[in-house]
Amino acid sequence: MKTIDEDIKTGQFKNVYLLYGSEDYLKHQYKRRLKQALAKPDDTMNVTCREGAHINPLELIDIAETMPFFADYRLILIEDSGFFENSCEELAKYLPQLPPSTVMLFVESKVDKRGKMYKAASKTGSVIEFGEQKEPLLTRWILGRLKKENKKITQSVLQLFLSKTGTDMNIIDKELEKLLCYTLDKEVIEAADVEAVCTEQVSNRIFDMVNAIGKREQKKALALYYDLLSLKEPPMRILYLINRQFRILLDLKSMYKKGLDAKTMAAKASIPPFAVKRSLEQAAAFSEKELRQALNEGAELETDCKTGRMTDQIAVEMLIVTYSRRDA
């Protein structure tokens, strides 16, 4: 990201930029910034945009060879092409030959780092991965946004906010806008404000469901499941997320026994650091044997669904009922 910032500041651009990764918010922010820096808003002569899996690479090469019209650069913006997953021989060979006045900006979800396109982009320009951001960076970003609006928030309320949104910056951005509108006449954002307007994400509902299972609160666990179904959440995705949570709890129990610190546990379990404490508390409601059994049964139920021996909705119900029984 610093590379792009520096290029925009100096006005010295690479011929190729590849922006990829799971953090869509940052990826599209930097796409927008590069586009604004390379072309005027109303410049349709020197900007070409292509999106999707059926882009013709030979057409892109023809456009790239055309000199810009009363401008410094010709920009070709290519999104979700699949070129960096499935490769594209023509473009991989052509990228090192790009004219100095042409910039190709690729915005992709997935890439194969072993592929020719990735290697060609790396040699010719800048490759930037936008992955899930760490809690310290998210905290600075949120606090910066709040400062601009003359708002204050305590650390505990900020943690509550992040526990509801997770680390996806698109979600954080939307929930923050809602919170700012709701607290328009207030200087300090309070926990009650967060509870009033911030939407629980599916992962949080899954956490609450597993919590209810651990406390043997069967009715509550099933009610949360039916809520997710009413929100059109597919049962197989719910089953996957329940199994994922059981796996996280099992891994955390093992790491806690080894005396690992919260930061290390968070990194190894692929969860935010602020989620470690509450996850360990949840893990205490299950024995290691019980978690292993639940994971094995979850895998078997998934197979039963895929082979048609059981419907997906019934499979999830069985898992919830089995492990939320008082005698489980």
XYZ file of C-alpha atoms in Angstrom:
328
model
C 0.000 0.000 0.000
C 2.910 2.352 0.731
C 4.191 1.604 -2.779
C 0.948 2.831 -4.346
C 0.843 5.863 -2.056
C 4.377 6.783 -3.116
C 3.626 6.288 -6.822
C 0.568 8.542 -6.582
C 2.553 11.171 -4.650
C 5.423 11.262 -7.164
C 3.308 10.696 -10.278
C 5.688 7.929 -11.353
C 3.557 4.868 -12.139
C 4.395 1.244 -12.886
C 3.131 -0.385 -16.083
C 1.299 -3.086 -14.112
C -0.555 -3.158 -10.803
C -2.087 -6.324 -9.407
C -4.392 -5.815 -6.424
C -5.721 -9.034 -4.917
C -6.853 -10.648 -1.696
C -9.841 -11.080 0.586
C -10.075 -7.515 1.950
C -12.379 -5.987 -0.668
C -12.685 -2.602 1.027
C -8.987 -1.731 0.803
C -8.653 -3.352 -2.602
C -11.366 -1.176 -4.099
C -10.200 1.940 -2.252
C -6.773 1.635 -3.864
C -8.300 0.788 -7.238
C -10.267 4.038 -6.992
C -7.208 6.038 -5.921
C -5.086 4.739 -8.797
C -7.862 5.392 -11.301
C -8.288 8.963 -10.057
C -4.531 9.573 -10.215
C -4.116 8.154 -13.728
C -7.143 9.674 -15.468
C -9.603 12.537 -15.155
C -13.152 11.597 -14.055
C -14.678 12.376 -17.460
C -11.891 10.815 -19.538
C -13.545 8.040 -21.546
C -10.954 8.138 -24.341
C -8.024 6.864 -22.283
C -9.739 4.521 -19.799
C -10.869 1.008 -20.710
C -12.676 -1.191 -18.179
C -13.215 -4.925 -18.592
C -14.710 -7.352 -16.057
C -15.434 -11.077 -15.874
C -14.138 -14.394 -17.109
C -14.637 -13.831 -20.843
C -12.217 -10.974 -21.493
C -10.324 -11.206 -24.779
C -6.583 -10.797 -24.031
C -5.796 -9.942 -27.671
C -8.221 -7.003 -27.472
C -6.425 -5.778 -24.345
C -3.085 -5.942 -26.145
C -4.465 -3.930 -29.079
C -5.804 -1.255 -26.686
C -2.502 -1.191 -24.764
C -0.581 -0.426 -27.977
C -2.691 2.685 -28.626
C -1.075 5.944 -27.523
C -3.060 8.031 -25.015
C -5.065 10.933 -26.416
C -3.957 14.265 -24.852
C -3.042 12.513 -21.611
C 0.047 11.047 -19.939
C -1.335 7.538 -19.548
C -3.746 5.051 -21.031
C -5.376 3.037 -18.236
C -6.760 -0.478 -18.725
C -8.726 -1.680 -15.686
C -9.328 -5.451 -15.580
C -11.413 -6.982 -12.772
C -12.096 -10.610 -11.805
C -10.642 -11.906 -15.059
C -9.364 -15.209 -13.707
C -6.116 -14.637 -15.636
C -4.107 -15.074 -12.432
C -5.815 -18.349 -11.504
C -6.046 -20.056 -14.882
C -3.151 -18.212 -16.549
C -3.123 -16.348 -19.848
C -0.135 -17.070 -22.070
C -0.686 -14.103 -24.384
C -0.756 -11.501 -21.619
C 2.016 -13.162 -19.606
C 4.330 -12.771 -22.605
C 3.098 -9.275 -23.397
C 3.283 -7.562 -19.988
C 7.082 -6.950 -20.146
C 6.549 -5.235 -23.527
C 3.927 -2.707 -22.364
C 4.487 0.828 -23.699
C 5.610 3.313 -20.996
C 2.361 5.248 -21.481
C 0.055 2.269 -20.723
C -0.915 1.088 -17.232
C -2.726 -2.213 -16.724
C -4.533 -2.386 -13.381
C -5.707 -5.870 -12.401
C -8.127 -6.337 -9.480
C -8.546 -10.016 -8.614
C -9.939 -12.147 -5.795
C -7.553 -15.099 -6.161
C -4.161 -15.628 -7.717
C -1.780 -18.511 -8.289
C 1.646 -17.277 -7.248
C 3.258 -20.074 -9.245
C 1.580 -18.945 -12.468
C 3.192 -17.059 -15.348
C 0.817 -14.102 -15.034
C 1.712 -13.539 -11.373
C 5.429 -13.788 -12.114
C 5.128 -11.443 -15.097
C 3.177 -8.878 -13.054
C 5.728 -9.095 -10.230
C 8.642 -8.417 -12.590
C 6.880 -5.690 -14.566
C 5.067 -3.760 -11.840
C 3.678 -3.898 -8.319
C 1.771 -6.787 -6.750
C -0.154 -5.924 -3.581
C -2.079 -8.403 -1.455
C -4.960 -7.041 0.619
C -5.602 -9.596 3.341
C -7.542 -9.485 6.597
C -6.303 -6.550 8.639
C -5.017 -6.921 12.184
C -6.799 -5.462 15.195
C -4.283 -2.605 15.845
C -4.686 -1.281 12.286
C -8.486 -1.593 12.418
C -8.499 0.218 15.749
C -6.414 3.108 14.357
C -8.645 3.307 11.280
C -11.867 3.392 13.319
C -10.481 5.931 15.794
C -9.340 8.110 12.891
C -12.827 8.030 11.390
C -14.398 8.886 14.744
C -11.939 11.744 15.351
C -12.968 13.366 12.059
C -16.560 13.294 13.291
C -15.556 14.627 16.755
C -16.660 11.386 18.405
C -15.087 9.526 21.307
C -15.301 5.862 22.281
C -13.833 3.805 25.123
C -11.687 0.734 24.501
C -14.356 -1.596 25.895
C -17.077 -0.160 23.624
C -14.730 -0.376 20.644
C -14.130 -4.052 21.465
C -17.891 -4.593 21.632
C -18.260 -2.956 18.228
C -15.533 -5.163 16.694
C -17.027 -8.280 18.282
C -20.206 -7.569 16.319
C -18.642 -6.577 13.002
C -15.646 -8.881 12.797
C -12.621 -7.731 10.794
C -14.204 -7.243 7.358
C -13.623 -3.546 6.588
C -16.664 -3.295 4.310
C -18.883 -4.421 7.187
C -17.065 -2.149 9.657
C -17.521 0.801 7.276
C -21.287 0.234 6.943
C -21.842 -0.384 10.658
C -19.757 2.677 11.541
C -21.913 4.848 9.266
C -25.035 3.564 11.037
C -23.464 4.249 14.427
C -22.430 7.797 13.474
C -25.919 8.609 12.201
C -27.505 7.162 15.347
C -25.211 9.184 17.655
C -25.427 12.394 15.643
C -26.008 14.618 18.691
C -23.686 12.743 21.064
C -19.992 13.232 21.677
C -19.305 9.843 23.281
C -20.450 6.565 21.739
C -21.700 4.147 24.392
C -22.280 0.396 24.541
C -26.048 0.956 24.365
C -25.598 2.738 21.026
C -23.648 -0.194 19.594
C -26.255 -2.678 20.840
C -29.061 -0.559 19.405
C -27.914 -0.266 15.786
C -25.064 -2.640 14.970
C -26.084 -5.859 13.247
C -24.807 -9.192 14.483
C -22.917 -10.982 11.707
C -23.601 -14.634 10.901
C -20.334 -15.689 12.570
C -21.512 -14.066 15.820
C -24.842 -15.894 15.645
C -22.922 -19.141 15.145
C -20.805 -18.288 18.199
C -23.977 -17.676 20.241
C -25.431 -20.952 18.976
C -22.343 -22.940 20.005
C -22.424 -21.083 23.325
C -26.014 -22.248 23.863
C -25.032 -25.803 22.895
C -22.208 -25.728 25.455
C -24.590 -24.484 28.166
C -27.096 -27.201 27.169
C -29.676 -24.540 26.277
C -31.281 -26.563 23.512
C -34.279 -24.322 22.847
C -32.070 -21.250 22.498
C -29.631 -23.050 20.176
C -32.466 -24.245 17.932
C -34.100 -20.799 17.968
C -30.838 -19.232 16.752
C -30.648 -21.882 14.029
C -34.187 -21.167 12.848
C -33.393 -17.426 12.869
C -30.513 -18.070 10.481
C -32.761 -20.164 8.240
C -35.319 -17.336 8.167
C -32.499 -15.050 6.981
C -31.985 -17.451 4.040
C -28.665 -18.734 5.366
C -28.018 -22.158 3.709
C -28.002 -25.071 6.213
C -24.766 -26.456 4.729
C -23.001 -23.148 5.381
C -24.347 -23.169 8.951
C -23.034 -26.730 9.378
C -19.631 -25.655 8.027
C -19.477 -22.691 10.433
C -20.502 -24.813 13.443
C -17.790 -27.355 12.586
C -15.300 -24.501 12.129
C -16.142 -23.123 15.568
C -15.755 -26.561 17.165
C -12.347 -26.864 15.459
C -11.280 -23.440 16.788
C -12.329 -24.407 20.330
C -10.412 -27.692 20.153
C -7.284 -25.942 18.874
C -7.523 -23.248 21.566
C -7.867 -25.822 24.351
C -4.726 -27.538 23.103
C -2.778 -24.286 22.780
C -3.902 -23.047 26.202
C -2.553 -26.257 27.763
C 0.798 -25.554 26.123
C 0.853 -22.081 27.690
C 0.758 -20.081 24.460
C -0.080 -16.372 24.713
C -3.282 -14.842 23.281
C -1.545 -13.245 20.297
C -0.008 -16.556 19.207
C -3.274 -18.432 19.762
C -5.156 -15.853 17.670
C -2.680 -16.179 14.797
C -2.706 -19.992 14.829
C -6.504 -20.230 15.124
C -7.058 -17.489 12.491
C -9.268 -15.404 14.767
C -8.908 -11.772 15.964
C -6.990 -11.344 19.258
C -10.057 -9.811 20.918
C -11.955 -13.083 20.292
C -9.486 -15.333 22.141
C -10.732 -14.698 25.683
C -14.411 -15.302 24.959
C -13.558 -18.346 22.801
C -11.532 -19.867 25.650
C -14.488 -19.278 27.964
C -16.701 -21.062 25.450
C -14.210 -23.910 25.061
C -14.385 -24.564 28.813
C -17.979 -25.788 28.354
C -16.748 -28.720 26.241
C -14.314 -31.548 26.870
C -11.701 -32.333 24.227
C -13.365 -35.718 23.678
C -16.722 -34.043 23.121
C -15.282 -31.570 20.604
C -13.558 -34.353 18.646
C -16.786 -36.360 18.590
C -18.734 -33.314 17.400
C -16.220 -32.701 14.603
C -16.360 -36.344 13.485
C -20.153 -36.354 13.569
C -20.284 -33.043 11.719
C -18.101 -34.491 8.950
C -20.305 -37.592 8.729
C -23.481 -35.509 8.538
C -21.953 -33.416 5.758
C -21.231 -36.606 3.812
C -24.804 -37.844 4.426
C -26.156 -34.594 2.977
C -23.935 -34.720 -0.090
C -24.871 -38.348 -0.810
C -28.587 -37.703 -0.312
C -29.019 -39.901 2.768
C -30.246 -36.926 4.804
C -31.560 -33.413 4.157
C -29.233 -30.580 5.146
C -31.726 -28.903 7.498
C -32.310 -32.122 9.472
C -28.551 -32.789 9.637
C -27.847 -29.479 11.395
C -30.790 -29.996 13.761
C -29.424 -33.425 14.724
C -25.997 -32.001 15.520
C -27.482 -29.214 17.652
C -29.897 -31.537 19.505
C -27.217 -34.203 20.148
C -24.697 -31.854 21.764
C -27.128 -29.591 23.606
C -28.789 -32.428 25.558
C -28.419 -32.231 29.317
C -26.888 -35.703 29.364
C -24.433 -34.979 26.513
